[in-house]
mmCIF file of C-alpha atoms in Angstrom:
data_model
loop_
_atom_site.group_PDB
_atom_site.id
_atom_site.type_symbol
_atom_site.label_atom_id
_atom_site.label_comp_id
_atom_site.label_asym_id
_atom_site.label_seq_id
_atom_site.Cartn_x
_atom_site.Cartn_y
_atom_site.Cartn_z
ATOM 1 C CA UNK D 1 -23.768 4.737 -0.164
ATOM 2 C CA UNK D 2 -23.019 8.005 1.420
ATOM 3 C CA UNK D 3 -19.794 10.037 1.563
ATOM 4 C CA UNK D 4 -19.440 8.879 5.141
ATOM 5 C CA UNK D 5 -18.667 5.232 4.380
ATOM 6 C CA UNK D 6 -15.352 4.316 5.882
ATOM 7 C CA UNK D 7 -13.100 1.395 5.307
ATOM 8 C CA UNK D 8 -10.256 0.664 7.704
ATOM 9 C CA UNK D 9 -7.093 -0.754 6.012
ATOM 10 C CA UNK D 10 -3.426 -1.405 6.633
ATOM 11 C CA UNK D 11 -0.774 -0.635 3.952
ATOM 12 C CA UNK D 12 2.889 -1.094 3.654
ATOM 13 C CA UNK D 13 5.698 0.788 1.904
ATOM 14 C CA UNK D 14 8.014 -1.773 0.412
ATOM 15 C CA UNK D 15 11.255 -0.898 -1.496
ATOM 16 C CA UNK D 16 13.429 -2.681 -3.828
ATOM 17 C CA UNK D 17 17.297 -2.435 -4.196
ATOM 18 C CA UNK D 18 16.884 0.631 -6.392
ATOM 19 C CA UNK D 19 14.882 2.381 -3.872
ATOM 20 C CA UNK D 20 11.706 2.176 -5.762
ATOM 21 C CA UNK D 21 8.337 1.917 -3.971
ATOM 22 C CA UNK D 22 6.152 -1.125 -4.626
ATOM 23 C CA UNK D 23 2.644 -0.437 -5.894
ATOM 24 C CA UNK D 24 0.031 -2.983 -6.820
ATOM 25 C CA UNK D 25 -3.197 -3.001 -8.844
ATOM 26 C CA UNK D 26 -5.915 -5.369 -7.786
ATOM 27 C CA UNK D 27 -7.952 -7.339 -10.370
ATOM 28 C CA UNK D 28 -10.840 -5.345 -11.850
ATOM 29 C CA UNK D 29 -9.409 -1.976 -10.772
ATOM 30 C CA UNK D 30 -7.375 0.725 -12.490
ATOM 31 C CA UNK D 31 -5.446 2.411 -9.579
ATOM 32 C CA UNK D 32 -2.157 1.436 -8.242
ATOM 33 C CA UNK D 33 -1.796 1.489 -4.388
ATOM 34 C CA UNK D 34 0.325 0.019 -1.542
ATOM 35 C CA UNK D 35 -0.001 -3.688 -0.856
ATOM 36 C CA UNK D 36 -2.494 -4.058 2.089
ATOM 37 C CA UNK D 37 -6.018 -4.511 2.971
ATOM 38 C CA UNK D 38 -8.665 -4.770 5.654
ATOM 39 C CA UNK D 39 -7.892 -6.354 9.001
ATOM 40 C CA UNK D 40 -9.690 -9.562 9.941
ATOM 41 C CA UNK D 41 -11.525 -9.678 13.251
ATOM 42 C CA UNK D 42 -9.027 -9.567 16.166
ATOM 43 C CA UNK D 43 -6.099 -8.513 13.984
ATOM 44 C CA UNK D 44 -4.011 -5.466 14.746
ATOM 45 C CA UNK D 45 -3.112 -3.101 12.056
ATOM 46 C CA UNK D 46 0.466 -4.513 11.830
ATOM 47 C CA UNK D 47 -0.831 -8.135 11.823
ATOM 48 C CA UNK D 48 -3.107 -7.210 8.896
ATOM 49 C CA UNK D 49 -0.337 -5.512 7.007
ATOM 50 C CA UNK D 50 2.013 -8.476 7.489
ATOM 51 C CA UNK D 51 -0.694 -10.970 6.371
ATOM 52 C CA UNK D 52 -1.668 -8.963 3.349
ATOM 53 C CA UNK D 53 1.977 -8.560 2.227
ATOM 54 C CA UNK D 54 2.413 -12.329 2.226
ATOM 55 C CA UNK D 55 -0.875 -13.027 0.459
ATOM 56 C CA UNK D 56 -0.635 -10.211 -2.196
ATOM 57 C CA UNK D 57 3.127 -10.113 -3.140
ATOM 58 C CA UNK D 58 4.870 -13.116 -1.281
ATOM 59 C CA UNK D 59 6.822 -10.937 1.112
ATOM 60 C CA UNK D 60 7.169 -12.474 4.649
ATOM 61 C CA UNK D 61 7.674 -9.896 7.359
ATOM 62 C CA UNK D 62 6.622 -10.260 10.982
ATOM 63 C CA UNK D 63 4.242 -7.619 12.422
ATOM 64 C CA UNK D 64 6.879 -6.599 14.870
ATOM 65 C CA UNK D 65 9.371 -5.716 12.140
ATOM 66 C CA UNK D 66 6.984 -3.237 10.341
ATOM 67 C CA UNK D 67 7.761 0.388 11.176
ATOM 68 C CA UNK D 68 4.658 2.673 11.628
ATOM 69 C CA UNK D 69 4.772 5.549 9.133
ATOM 70 C CA UNK D 70 1.412 7.260 9.893
ATOM 71 C CA UNK D 71 -2.389 7.091 9.875
ATOM 72 C CA UNK D 72 -4.394 8.977 7.263
ATOM 73 C CA UNK D 73 -7.911 9.504 5.945
ATOM 74 C CA UNK D 74 -8.110 9.444 2.181
ATOM 75 C CA UNK D 75 -10.550 8.893 -0.596
ATOM 76 C CA UNK D 76 -10.902 5.251 -1.464
ATOM 77 C CA UNK D 77 -9.309 4.611 -4.861
ATOM 78 C CA UNK D 78 -11.665 2.027 -6.172
ATOM 79 C CA UNK D 79 -14.843 2.463 -4.264
ATOM 80 C CA UNK D 80 -17.243 5.274 -4.956
ATOM 81 C CA UNK D 81 -18.390 7.600 -2.092
ATOM 82 C CA UNK D 82 -16.053 5.888 0.341
ATOM 83 C CA UNK D 83 -13.101 6.980 2.448
ATOM 84 C CA UNK D 84 -10.344 4.870 3.900
ATOM 85 C CA UNK D 85 -8.629 5.082 7.256
ATOM 86 C CA UNK D 86 -5.173 3.696 6.436
ATOM 87 C CA UNK D 87 -2.471 2.799 8.843
ATOM 88 C CA UNK D 88 0.736 2.723 6.824
ATOM 89 C CA UNK D 89 3.879 0.909 7.792
ATOM 90 C CA UNK D 90 7.330 0.532 6.245
ATOM 91 C CA UNK D 91 8.913 -2.940 5.642
ATOM 92 C CA UNK D 92 12.535 -2.960 6.672
ATOM 93 C CA UNK D 93 15.261 -3.865 4.026
ATOM 94 C CA UNK D 94 14.737 -4.295 0.332
ATOM 95 C CA UNK D 95 12.518 -6.891 -1.403
ATOM 96 C CA UNK D 96 11.514 -8.633 -4.593
ATOM 97 C CA UNK D 97 7.756 -9.153 -5.081
ATOM 98 C CA UNK D 98 5.430 -11.120 -7.304
ATOM 99 C CA UNK D 99 1.661 -10.602 -7.764
ATOM 100 C CA UNK D 100 -0.522 -13.209 -6.018
ATOM 101 C CA UNK D 101 -4.196 -13.485 -4.722
ATOM 102 C CA UNK D 102 -6.227 -10.518 -6.067
ATOM 103 C CA UNK D 103 -3.267 -8.710 -7.389
ATOM 104 C CA UNK D 104 -3.346 -8.306 -11.246
ATOM 105 C CA UNK D 105 -0.040 -6.245 -11.548
ATOM 106 C CA UNK D 106 2.873 -4.816 -9.583
ATOM 107 C CA UNK D 107 4.838 -1.728 -10.435
ATOM 108 C CA UNK D 108 7.941 -0.335 -8.794
ATOM 109 C CA UNK D 109 7.589 3.437 -8.515
ATOM 110 C CA UNK D 110 10.637 5.741 -8.951
ATOM 111 C CA UNK D 111 9.863 8.617 -6.505
ATOM 112 C CA UNK D 112 12.354 10.833 -8.257
ATOM 113 C CA UNK D 113 10.575 10.559 -11.572
ATOM 114 C CA UNK D 114 7.288 12.205 -12.629
ATOM 115 C CA UNK D 115 4.370 10.262 -11.031
ATOM 116 C CA UNK D 116 1.901 8.235 -13.120
ATOM 117 C CA UNK D 117 -1.606 9.451 -12.999
ATOM 118 C CA UNK D 118 -3.142 6.124 -11.990
ATOM 119 C CA UNK D 119 -2.104 6.212 -8.337
ATOM 120 C CA UNK D 120 -4.480 5.940 -5.399
ATOM 121 C CA UNK D 121 -5.214 9.168 -3.436
ATOM 122 C CA UNK D 122 -3.539 7.759 -0.355
ATOM 123 C CA UNK D 123 -0.243 7.595 -2.242
ATOM 124 C CA UNK D 124 -0.564 10.957 -4.035
ATOM 125 C CA UNK D 125 -2.058 13.014 -1.204
ATOM 126 C CA UNK D 126 -0.281 11.754 1.793
ATOM 127 C CA UNK D 127 2.416 9.097 1.618
ATOM 128 C CA UNK D 128 4.502 10.195 -1.354
ATOM 129 C CA UNK D 129 4.653 13.848 -0.196
ATOM 130 C CA UNK D 130 5.910 12.605 3.182
ATOM 131 C CA UNK D 131 8.475 10.360 1.586
ATOM 132 C CA UNK D 132 9.822 12.868 -0.909
ATOM 133 C CA UNK D 133 9.614 16.096 1.095
ATOM 134 C CA UNK D 134 9.222 14.887 4.693
#
């Protein structure tokens, strides 16, 4: 692999009633990230985000309900020498989630508390600064 490897993904910011941000850890990895993943052929970024939310944490949102937050390039959390191009959305409302599919663990992140050290670079470098200082 070279440093130019790029994976295109969609990710979603999901909040609970306490205003905490949902993060997930996939099986066999050690970093927490947004729920989300790679689009299937022919899927838009929003369609991929909605499908992944349903598959990974059981949240049903239509692609049209997702609000675009931004698009960022970041270092991939769990793949060496790889970057991601992430289209990030926000799901409206508040939610409860449960781990499914390849998700080993979920964690609700209090954005007003000190951040854990096991977060994906997309969260720490781009999304959390926007959410907390933007």
